Short mmCIF file of C-alpha atoms and ligand atoms in Angstrom, two decimals:
data_model
loop_
_atom_site.label_atom_id
_atom_site.label_comp_id
_atom_site.label_asym_id
_atom_site.label_seq_id
_atom_site.Cartn_x
_atom_site.Cartn_y
_atom_site.Cartn_z
CA MET Z 198 68.82 98.56 123.10
CA PRO Z 199 69.15 95.52 121.31
CA GLY Z 200 70.60 95.41 117.33
CA VAL Z 201 73.65 95.26 118.30
CA ASN Z 202 75.39 95.36 114.74
CA ASP Z 203 76.67 97.64 111.85
CA ALA Z 204 76.50 98.53 109.08
CA VAL Z 205 75.92 101.24 106.26
CA LEU Z 206 72.89 103.23 105.79
CA SER Z 207 71.56 100.55 103.52
CA PRO Z 208 69.60 100.91 100.86
CA PRO Z 209 70.77 104.55 100.85
CA PRO Z 210 68.47 107.57 100.51
CA PRO Z 211 66.07 107.30 96.98
CA GLY Z 212 67.04 110.45 94.69
CA HIS Z 213 70.48 112.20 94.01
CA ALA Z 214 71.46 115.02 94.15
CA GLY Z 215 74.58 114.88 92.20
CA GLY Z 216 76.55 116.61 95.34
CA PRO Z 217 79.90 114.28 97.41
CA LYS Z 218 79.23 111.87 98.43
CA VAL Z 219 78.59 110.46 101.91
CA LEU Z 220 79.11 107.00 103.74
CA LEU Z 221 77.31 106.82 106.89
CA GLU Z 222 77.65 103.81 108.84
CA VAL Z 223 75.87 102.97 112.27
CA PHE Z 224 76.86 101.20 115.12
CA GLY Z 225 74.66 100.36 117.62
CA CYS Z 226 70.95 100.44 118.41
CA GLN Z 227 67.85 101.03 116.59
CA MET Z 228 67.97 104.97 118.23
CA ASN Z 229 71.44 105.08 115.82
CA LYS Z 230 69.86 103.98 112.91
CA LEU Z 231 67.12 106.61 113.11
CA ASP Z 232 69.54 109.38 114.09
CA ALA Z 233 71.62 108.25 110.84
CA GLU Z 234 68.31 108.86 108.43
CA LEU Z 235 67.76 111.89 109.96
CA MET Z 236 71.51 112.63 109.19
CA ALA Z 237 70.63 111.34 105.56
CA THR Z 238 67.52 113.90 105.60
CA ALA Z 239 69.89 117.08 106.87
CA LEU Z 240 72.80 116.03 104.20
CA ARG Z 241 70.08 115.34 101.22
CA ARG Z 242 68.91 118.98 101.97
CA GLY Z 243 72.71 120.02 102.02
CA GLY Z 244 72.94 118.80 98.93
CA TYR Z 245 74.93 115.56 99.32
CA ASP Z 246 74.77 112.38 98.10
CA PHE Z 247 75.40 109.28 99.44
CA THR Z 248 77.47 105.70 98.23
CA ASP Z 249 78.15 102.46 100.15
CA ARG Z 250 81.87 102.19 99.55
CA ASP Z 251 84.48 104.29 101.29
CA GLU Z 252 87.07 103.94 98.01
CA GLU Z 253 84.28 106.74 96.14
CA ALA Z 254 83.50 109.01 99.15
CA ASP Z 255 84.19 112.45 100.19
CA ALA Z 256 83.41 111.86 103.47
CA VAL Z 257 82.77 109.34 105.51
CA MET Z 258 80.76 108.93 109.10
CA LEU Z 259 80.62 106.82 112.23
CA VAL Z 260 77.50 107.01 114.18
CA THR Z 261 78.35 105.09 117.58
CA CYS Z 262 77.91 103.59 120.47
CA SER Z 263 79.42 103.34 124.39
CA ILE Z 264 76.86 101.29 126.04
CA ARG Z 265 79.96 98.62 126.14
CA ASP Z 266 83.56 99.01 125.94
CA GLN Z 267 83.40 96.45 122.43
CA ALA Z 268 81.69 98.67 120.42
CA GLU Z 269 84.19 101.58 121.31
CA HIS Z 270 87.02 99.21 120.14
CA ARG Z 271 85.41 98.60 117.49
CA VAL Z 272 84.85 101.64 116.33
CA HIS Z 273 88.45 102.82 117.21
CA SER Z 274 89.85 99.89 115.13
CA HIS Z 275 87.93 101.47 112.11
CA LEU Z 276 89.04 105.17 112.57
CA GLY Z 277 92.76 103.65 112.37
CA GLU Z 278 91.97 101.61 108.58
CA LEU Z 279 90.42 105.30 107.69
CA ALA Z 280 93.10 106.67 108.78
CA GLN Z 281 95.26 105.06 106.12
CA LEU Z 282 92.57 105.46 103.69
CA LYS Z 283 93.04 109.67 104.38
CA GLN Z 284 96.88 108.95 104.02
CA ARG Z 285 96.07 108.21 100.28
CA ARG Z 286 93.72 110.62 100.05
CA PRO Z 287 93.93 113.18 102.17
CA GLU Z 288 90.81 115.53 100.67
CA LEU Z 289 88.89 112.44 102.29
CA ALA Z 290 86.40 114.45 105.83
CA VAL Z 291 86.14 111.57 108.57
CA GLY Z 292 83.56 112.11 111.71
CA VAL Z 293 81.95 110.49 114.69
CA LEU Z 294 78.86 110.86 115.43
CA GLY Z 295 76.58 109.83 118.22
CA CYS Z 296 77.01 108.40 121.53
CA MET Z 297 80.62 108.03 121.30
CA ALA Z 298 81.31 111.37 120.48
CA GLN Z 299 79.42 112.99 123.27
CA ARG Z 300 81.64 110.78 125.77
CA GLU Z 301 84.96 111.32 124.73
CA GLY Z 302 84.79 114.77 122.11
CA ASP Z 303 87.73 116.44 122.65
CA ALA Z 304 89.78 113.61 123.47
CA LEU Z 305 88.92 111.89 119.78
CA LEU Z 306 89.97 114.52 118.00
CA LYS Z 307 93.86 114.55 120.34
CA ARG Z 308 93.46 110.41 119.60
CA TRP Z 309 92.86 110.62 115.96
CA PRO Z 310 95.13 113.64 113.73
CA SER Z 311 92.96 111.95 110.68
CA LEU Z 312 89.49 112.85 112.10
CA ASP Z 313 87.62 116.21 110.89
CA PHE Z 314 84.54 116.47 113.11
CA VAL Z 315 83.27 115.05 116.20
CA ALA Z 316 79.37 115.90 116.62
CA GLY Z 317 77.59 115.04 119.22
CA THR Z 318 74.27 112.80 120.02
CA ARG Z 319 71.87 116.35 119.69
CA ASP Z 320 74.05 117.98 116.82
CA PHE Z 321 73.32 115.94 114.11
CA PRO Z 322 70.61 118.07 112.65
CA ALA Z 323 74.09 120.56 111.60
CA VAL Z 324 75.71 117.74 110.12
CA ALA Z 325 75.39 119.31 106.91
CA ASP Z 326 76.60 122.72 108.19
CA ILE Z 327 79.60 121.02 110.03
CA LEU Z 328 80.55 118.78 107.08
CA ASP Z 329 80.27 122.04 104.25
CA GLU Z 330 82.59 123.18 107.17
CA VAL Z 331 85.16 120.82 107.36
CA ARG Z 332 85.37 120.78 103.88
CA ALA Z 333 85.45 124.61 102.66
CA ASP Z 334 88.12 125.43 105.40
CA HIS Z 335 89.69 122.29 106.40
CA THR Z 336 88.98 122.79 110.01
CA ARG Z 337 88.43 120.21 112.51
CA VAL Z 338 84.68 121.28 113.98
CA LEU Z 339 84.13 119.69 117.86
CA ALA Z 340 79.90 120.14 118.09
CA ILE Z 341 78.94 118.00 121.82
CA GLU Z 342 76.79 121.09 122.75
CA GLY Z 343 73.54 120.98 120.82
CA ALA Z 344 70.21 121.97 122.68
CA PRO Z 345 67.97 118.29 123.09
CA ASP Z 346 66.00 118.81 119.96
CA VAL Z 347 62.92 117.03 119.01
CA ARG Z 348 61.61 118.45 116.50
CA THR Z 349 63.63 117.43 114.01
CA PRO Z 350 62.68 117.89 110.61
CA ARG Z 351 61.82 114.20 108.65
CA ASP Z 352 61.43 113.70 104.37
CA PRO Z 353 58.83 110.55 104.88
CA ALA Z 354 60.46 109.61 101.25
CA LEU Z 355 64.50 109.56 103.14
CA ARG Z 356 63.84 105.92 104.73
CA PRO Z 357 65.57 102.87 103.97
CA HIS Z 358 62.59 100.42 103.79
CA LYS Z 359 59.18 101.29 102.46
CA ALA Z 360 56.60 99.38 104.38
CA ARG Z 361 58.82 99.54 107.98
CA ALA Z 362 59.60 103.36 109.96
CA PHE Z 363 61.03 103.80 113.64
CA VAL Z 364 59.69 107.24 115.20
CA SER Z 365 61.26 108.07 117.85
CA VAL Z 366 59.08 109.97 120.45
CA MET Z 367 60.97 110.66 123.06
CA ARG Z 368 64.61 111.44 123.32
CA GLY Z 369 67.49 110.45 126.09
CA CYS Z 370 66.35 108.81 129.36
CA HIS Z 371 65.81 110.50 133.31
CA LYS Z 372 66.64 107.18 134.88
CA ARG Z 373 69.80 106.05 136.73
CA CYS Z 374 70.75 102.66 135.78
CA THR Z 375 74.00 102.06 137.53
CA TYR Z 376 75.46 100.47 134.75
CA CYS Z 377 74.23 102.48 131.82
CA VAL Z 378 76.08 104.84 130.05
CA VAL Z 379 73.06 106.28 128.21
CA PRO Z 380 71.87 109.18 130.31
CA LYS Z 381 75.43 110.78 130.12
CA THR Z 382 75.61 110.47 126.33
CA ARG Z 383 71.79 110.98 125.20
CA GLY Z 384 70.83 113.46 128.30
CA ASP Z 385 68.11 113.67 130.23
CA GLU Z 386 64.10 112.53 128.39
CA VAL Z 387 62.45 114.86 126.84
CA SER Z 388 59.26 113.76 125.21
CA ARG Z 389 58.01 114.88 122.21
CA PRO Z 390 54.60 116.19 121.39
CA MET Z 391 51.56 114.25 120.47
CA ASP Z 392 50.78 116.19 117.64
CA ASP Z 393 53.99 115.87 116.02
CA ILE Z 394 54.66 111.99 116.23
CA LEU Z 395 50.86 111.97 114.89
CA THR Z 396 51.70 114.29 112.02
CA GLU Z 397 55.29 112.27 111.27
CA CYS Z 398 52.87 109.05 111.80
CA ARG Z 399 50.42 110.33 109.29
CA ALA Z 400 52.49 110.97 106.58
CA LEU Z 401 54.75 108.25 106.79
CA VAL Z 402 51.39 105.81 106.57
CA ASP Z 403 50.75 108.03 103.84
CA ASP Z 404 53.59 107.02 102.05
CA GLY Z 405 53.05 103.56 102.37
CA VAL Z 406 54.19 102.41 105.84
CA GLN Z 407 52.44 99.73 107.16
CA GLU Z 408 54.30 99.21 110.43
CA LEU Z 409 55.87 101.90 112.63
CA THR Z 410 57.92 101.53 115.33
CA LEU Z 411 58.05 104.20 118.09
CA LEU Z 412 61.53 104.95 119.19
CA GLY Z 413 62.20 106.16 123.37
CA GLN Z 414 64.63 104.92 125.67
CA THR Z 415 62.10 104.33 128.29
CA VAL Z 416 59.41 104.04 125.71
CA ASN Z 417 56.59 103.10 128.35
CA GLY Z 418 56.77 106.39 130.38
CA TRP Z 419 56.67 108.46 127.33
CA GLY Z 420 54.40 111.97 127.80
CA ARG Z 421 54.25 110.82 131.89
CA ARG Z 422 56.07 114.41 132.55
CA GLU Z 423 53.05 116.53 130.59
CA GLY Z 424 50.12 114.09 132.27
CA ARG Z 425 50.16 111.56 128.76
CA SER Z 426 50.63 107.72 128.22
CA LEU Z 427 51.35 105.75 125.95
CA GLY Z 428 48.62 104.45 125.93
CA ASP Z 429 46.91 107.46 124.84
CA LEU Z 430 49.49 107.70 121.47
CA LEU Z 431 48.96 103.78 121.62
CA ALA Z 432 44.63 104.25 121.17
CA ALA Z 433 45.27 107.11 118.28
CA LEU Z 434 47.98 104.84 116.06
CA GLN Z 435 44.75 101.89 115.97
CA GLU Z 436 42.48 104.25 115.16
CA MET Z 437 44.92 105.42 112.19
CA ASP Z 438 43.74 103.76 108.34
CA GLY Z 439 46.56 101.67 106.76
CA LEU Z 440 48.38 101.28 109.61
CA GLN Z 441 48.84 97.52 110.27
CA ARG Z 442 51.61 96.82 113.29
CA VAL Z 443 53.01 99.75 115.91
CA ARG Z 444 55.93 98.34 117.93
CA PHE Z 445 57.33 99.95 120.61
CA ILE Z 446 61.19 99.69 122.08
CA THR Z 447 61.99 99.63 124.80
CA SER Z 448 60.42 99.45 128.08
CA HIS Z 449 61.14 99.74 131.58
CA PRO Z 450 59.28 97.28 134.00
CA GLU Z 451 59.05 100.63 136.37
CA GLU Z 452 56.28 102.27 134.18
CA MET Z 453 54.32 99.58 133.40
CA ASP Z 454 50.67 99.79 135.18
CA ASP Z 455 47.79 98.67 134.97
CA ALA Z 456 46.36 101.01 132.46
CA LEU Z 457 48.93 100.50 129.88
CA ILE Z 458 48.27 96.77 129.95
CA GLU Z 459 44.65 97.51 129.19
CA ALA Z 460 45.69 99.99 126.20
CA MET Z 461 47.52 97.29 125.11
CA ALA Z 462 44.88 95.04 124.94
CA ALA Z 463 42.96 97.46 123.50
CA CYS Z 464 45.71 98.17 120.66
CA PRO Z 465 45.05 94.39 118.34
CA LYS Z 466 48.20 96.72 116.25
CA ALA Z 467 50.62 96.54 119.22
CA GLY Z 468 50.78 93.21 118.10
CA LEU Z 469 52.08 90.48 120.22
CA PHE Z 470 55.50 91.42 121.58
CA LEU Z 471 57.05 93.49 124.11
CA HIS Z 472 60.85 93.65 124.90
CA LEU Z 473 60.42 94.58 128.32
CA PRO Z 474 64.54 93.61 129.85
CA PRO Z 475 64.64 92.12 133.50
CA GLN Z 476 68.62 92.66 133.37
CA SER Z 477 68.94 89.98 136.13
CA GLY Z 478 66.43 87.64 137.79
CA SER Z 479 68.29 88.95 141.75
CA ASP Z 480 66.40 91.40 143.82
CA ALA Z 481 70.14 91.91 145.44
CA VAL Z 482 71.79 93.07 142.24
CA LEU Z 483 68.92 95.02 140.96
CA ARG Z 484 68.43 96.60 143.49
CA ARG Z 485 72.49 97.51 143.08
CA MET Z 486 71.38 98.85 139.32
CA ALA Z 487 69.46 100.85 140.58
CA ARG Z 488 66.13 99.56 138.55
CA GLY Z 489 63.24 100.31 140.84
CA TYR Z 490 61.58 96.82 140.48
CA THR Z 491 62.02 93.39 142.46
CA VAL Z 492 61.85 90.13 140.20
CA ALA Z 493 58.48 89.56 142.41
CA ARG Z 494 57.15 92.76 140.94
CA TYR Z 495 58.72 92.01 136.90
CA LEU Z 496 56.56 88.39 137.61
CA GLN Z 497 53.40 90.02 138.13
CA ILE Z 498 53.34 92.40 135.45
CA VAL Z 499 54.45 89.32 133.04
CA GLU Z 500 51.19 87.34 134.72
CA GLN Z 501 49.31 90.49 134.23
CA LEU Z 502 50.30 90.71 130.32
CA ARG Z 503 49.70 87.47 129.56
CA ALA Z 504 46.36 87.69 130.84
CA ARG Z 505 45.43 90.60 129.39
CA VAL Z 506 46.91 89.65 125.67
CA PRO Z 507 46.97 86.34 124.84
CA GLY Z 508 49.92 85.35 122.67
CA ILE Z 509 52.40 87.73 123.88
CA GLU Z 510 55.75 87.18 123.58
CA LEU Z 511 58.25 88.90 125.76
CA GLY Z 512 61.86 89.62 124.51
CA GLY Z 513 64.66 90.31 127.25
CA ASP Z 514 68.02 92.37 127.76
CA ILE Z 515 70.05 90.23 130.82
CA ILE Z 516 73.41 91.40 132.36
CA ALA Z 517 75.64 88.57 133.19
CA GLY Z 518 78.86 89.44 136.15
CA PHE Z 519 77.43 92.95 137.31
CA CYS Z 520 79.15 94.36 140.32
CA GLY Z 521 78.96 92.06 143.63
CA GLU Z 522 76.59 89.15 142.17
CA THR Z 523 76.95 85.85 143.09
CA GLU Z 524 76.31 82.36 142.36
CA ASP Z 525 73.00 82.48 144.59
CA ASP Z 526 72.09 85.92 142.03
CA HIS Z 527 72.93 83.93 138.97
CA GLN Z 528 71.49 80.94 139.98
CA ALA Z 529 68.62 83.25 140.18
CA THR Z 530 68.75 84.45 137.05
CA LEU Z 531 68.86 81.28 134.91
CA ALA Z 532 65.97 80.80 137.38
CA LEU Z 533 64.32 83.95 135.35
CA LEU Z 534 64.95 82.91 132.57
CA ASP Z 535 62.86 79.39 133.18
CA ALA Z 536 60.22 81.57 134.50
CA VAL Z 537 59.14 83.88 131.85
CA ARG Z 538 60.62 81.51 128.99
CA PHE Z 539 61.28 85.03 126.85
CA SER Z 540 61.01 84.15 123.08
CA GLN Z 541 64.38 86.34 122.58
CA ALA Z 542 66.77 87.86 125.20
CA TYR Z 543 70.06 89.64 124.10
CA ILE Z 544 72.46 88.86 127.27
CA PHE Z 545 75.41 90.60 127.67
CA ARG Z 546 78.63 90.60 129.83
CA TYR Z 547 78.72 93.42 132.20
CA SER Z 548 81.30 96.47 130.92
CA PRO Z 549 81.88 99.29 133.36
CA ARG Z 550 81.55 102.35 131.47
CA PRO Z 551 83.47 105.39 132.40
CA GLY Z 552 81.01 108.09 133.74
CA THR Z 553 77.79 105.92 134.89
CA PRO Z 554 76.86 105.50 138.33
CA ALA Z 555 78.19 102.73 138.77
CA TRP Z 556 81.92 103.70 137.65
CA GLY Z 557 84.24 104.10 140.81
CA ARG Z 558 81.68 103.06 142.93
CA LEU Z 559 80.80 99.64 142.72
CA ASP Z 560 83.36 97.32 142.65
CA ASP Z 561 83.68 95.71 139.12
CA ASP Z 562 84.33 92.11 141.36
CA VAL Z 563 82.96 89.35 139.13
CA PRO Z 564 86.16 88.04 137.53
CA ASP Z 565 86.03 88.22 133.42
CA GLU Z 566 86.44 84.41 133.08
CA VAL Z 567 83.06 83.51 135.71
CA LYS Z 568 81.35 86.74 133.51
CA ARG Z 569 81.96 84.49 130.92
CA ARG Z 570 80.92 81.04 131.87
CA ARG Z 571 77.70 81.91 133.86
CA LEU Z 572 77.03 84.55 129.83
CA ALA Z 573 77.50 80.97 128.09
CA GLU Z 574 75.11 79.39 130.78
CA LEU Z 575 72.32 81.96 129.97
CA LEU Z 576 72.89 81.68 126.42
CA THR Z 577 72.14 78.08 126.86
CA ARG Z 578 69.53 77.29 128.71
CA GLN Z 579 68.05 80.97 126.62
CA ASN Z 580 68.56 78.43 123.61
CA GLU Z 581 67.24 75.65 125.32
CA ILE Z 582 63.72 78.00 125.72
CA MET Z 583 63.74 79.08 122.33
CA LEU Z 584 64.24 75.48 120.54
CA GLU Z 585 61.42 74.44 122.66
CA ARG Z 586 59.04 77.65 121.54
CA HIS Z 587 59.88 77.01 118.35
CA ARG Z 588 59.16 73.07 117.91
CA GLY Z 589 55.76 74.10 119.61
CA MET Z 590 55.47 76.44 116.45
CA LEU Z 591 56.08 73.60 113.69
CA GLY Z 592 52.84 73.38 112.05
CA SER Z 593 51.44 77.02 113.19
CA VAL Z 594 50.03 79.72 110.24
CA HIS Z 595 51.08 82.62 111.06
CA GLU Z 596 50.86 86.42 108.91
CA VAL Z 597 54.28 87.40 107.61
CA LEU Z 598 55.12 91.36 106.94
CA VAL Z 599 57.75 90.21 104.13
CA GLU Z 600 60.99 92.68 104.83
CA GLY Z 601 63.56 91.40 102.15
CA ALA Z 602 65.80 88.54 101.26
CA SER Z 603 67.43 86.50 102.92
CA ARG Z 604 71.59 87.48 103.49
CA ARG Z 605 72.59 83.99 102.85
CA ASP Z 606 70.27 83.29 100.06
CA ALA Z 607 68.97 85.36 97.99
CA THR Z 608 65.29 82.80 96.66
CA ARG Z 609 64.69 82.97 100.33
CA LEU Z 610 62.97 85.90 101.94
CA PHE Z 611 62.51 86.85 105.97
CA GLY Z 612 59.77 88.26 107.33
CA ARG Z 613 57.75 88.86 110.93
CA THR Z 614 55.30 87.76 112.36
CA LEU Z 615 52.88 89.68 114.95
CA ALA Z 616 54.57 88.08 117.97
CA PHE Z 617 58.09 89.63 116.37
CA ASP Z 618 59.53 85.74 115.16
CA ARG Z 619 61.88 86.47 112.19
CA ILE Z 620 60.88 83.89 109.63
CA VAL Z 621 62.30 82.88 106.58
CA PHE Z 622 60.75 81.26 103.29
CA PRO Z 623 60.71 80.07 99.52
CA GLY Z 624 59.55 83.80 97.45
CA GLU Z 625 59.50 85.99 95.31
CA PRO Z 626 60.95 89.81 95.53
CA GLU Z 627 57.66 90.99 94.76
CA TRP Z 628 56.49 89.48 98.22
CA VAL Z 629 58.77 91.87 100.07
CA ASP Z 630 56.64 94.64 101.83
CA ALA Z 631 53.42 92.90 101.79
CA LEU Z 632 51.46 90.78 104.23
CA VAL Z 633 51.46 86.69 103.40
CA SER Z 634 50.76 84.12 105.62
CA VAL Z 635 53.16 81.63 106.09
CA GLN Z 636 53.28 77.53 108.07
CA VAL Z 637 56.29 77.25 110.31
CA ASN Z 638 57.80 73.45 108.91
CA ASP Z 639 61.54 73.42 110.59
CA ALA Z 640 62.60 74.89 113.74
CA THR Z 641 66.59 75.31 115.20
CA ALA Z 642 67.42 77.96 117.93
CA LEU Z 643 67.39 80.90 116.25
CA THR Z 644 66.18 80.29 113.22
CA LEU Z 645 61.78 79.30 111.65
CA SER Z 646 61.00 77.98 108.37
CA GLY Z 647 58.45 77.61 106.75
CA GLU Z 648 56.18 78.12 103.89
CA ARG Z 649 54.25 80.36 101.98
CA VAL Z 650 50.34 78.96 102.25
CA ALA Z 651 47.16 80.56 100.82
CA ALA Z 652 45.09 79.46 104.29
CA PRO Z 653 43.89 81.98 106.24
CA VAL Z 654 46.10 83.15 109.51
CA ALA Z 655 44.72 80.32 112.20
N1 5AD C 845 77.31 96.78 130.44
C1 5AD C 845 76.46 95.58 130.02
N2 5AD C 845 75.50 95.75 128.69
C2 5AD C 845 75.05 96.51 129.17
N3 5AD C 845 73.91 97.29 128.82
C3 5AD C 845 73.97 98.72 129.28
N4 5AD C 845 74.75 99.16 130.07
C4 5AD C 845 75.65 97.81 129.69
C5 5AD C 845 76.81 97.80 130.39
N5 5AD C 845 78.06 98.72 130.77
C6 5AD C 845 72.68 96.50 128.54
C7 5AD C 845 71.54 96.40 128.96
C8 5AD C 845 70.70 97.23 128.53
C9 5AD C 845 71.50 96.94 126.95
C10 5AD C 845 70.71 98.10 125.67
O1 5AD C 845 72.70 96.83 126.98
O2 5AD C 845 71.62 95.13 128.96
O3 5AD C 845 69.29 97.19 128.35
FE1 SF4 C 846 70.11 103.17 130.34
FE2 SF4 C 846 68.50 102.59 132.65
FE3 SF4 C 846 68.22 104.71 131.05
FE4 SF4 C 846 67.87 102.11 129.73
S1 SF4 C 846 66.42 102.90 131.60
S2 SF4 C 846 69.14 103.67 129.12
S3 SF4 C 846 69.45 100.72 130.74
S4 SF4 C 846 69.78 104.14 132.39
#
């Protein structure tokens, strides 16, 4: 999943329990951010409080990602800094949670004597108990055996954004894409029952949420094993009063079918964006990745989507320099960018991961400088496409859900259109969390700027 940035859980959940203070730092995808929110619920129930500054923290917890080597490096270097902090403040508790904890387990405790606990991707509901144990007994805890629990309780009030919320609809992944560590770190796929999901969505909407994002590694395959389809969920959410928008990430091309495309067409709240990662534009590479579709099938899905949901935009993920990728394969991926014209694409260099099907079986034979060059070419091409697309939007008016103040300039707000384009515009703090009309008046490859207009949405 995209969104690879790290952040202190921000803003921390409201209210003050007055207990010991926890700093939660989140690396990686949306799923990790949601897990951090669920951890915050468990910690709050356990009497803990929150901080965003390590100097005043009683415990620092890192919610980690293993998807690429670089993500793990960043956590290790952070653990180095925390080890120093702990020399000055030995009572500080330090924990690693999430994918990296699951993957490395005991090895992490061995490598970092300053680390107090390691808790895997299915153990976070117990995080308050683990922290109690560490603080009371000064023992070190390894917890990576948790059962897949899709019924983790959620306090709708403890969420970082008033108008937006993530809802996990499934955990784990049953695909075996050869590059991917997720099935190892998050386990096999388990879908949450429809009633549970809808009850949680209703509670969130009653508490002011306007936009829900349904999360799953292959979210468009939700419920298949139980004879359900994501289309059933979309139909129910379309009818939910008070809810304005529904997003779902990440979709797998192999799980896309006619019925789901029809369900999207019948659910205007689902908006005009689908994140559908192709990973490569070459059939030979897709086969080695075990993705289960061809380029022709991918393009057929895109064509069908565009015919049934006019105006829909697509988001993609691409891996550059996968095992055995030739120059022709790379050219085929550039051609795919041209054919689809993604409104946004996350492009990564292939990073071999221990424990994946490719590890030790497929040769990581594309030299790093070639991977870098191919990545740069793909990014350049994608930027050209985005610039052309953004320029074509000049003058158009969009309904924007305002997300907050721009980090660079506090007099400007940012929000998202129905097609998930991010747009920046001057505005007042009280517009945050509202739906407003914004006209595009400037565009670069990466940003759209505009101004609020009274005009109805075109
Ligand atoms: N190397 C590089 N990129 C990867 N991704 C997943 N595994 C790897 C890897 N080993 C990318 C895929 C996926 C996104 C979340 O991360 O493109 O869709
Ligand atoms: Fe990884 Fe493939 Fe599952 Fe996505 S679908 S999480 S890329 S194994």
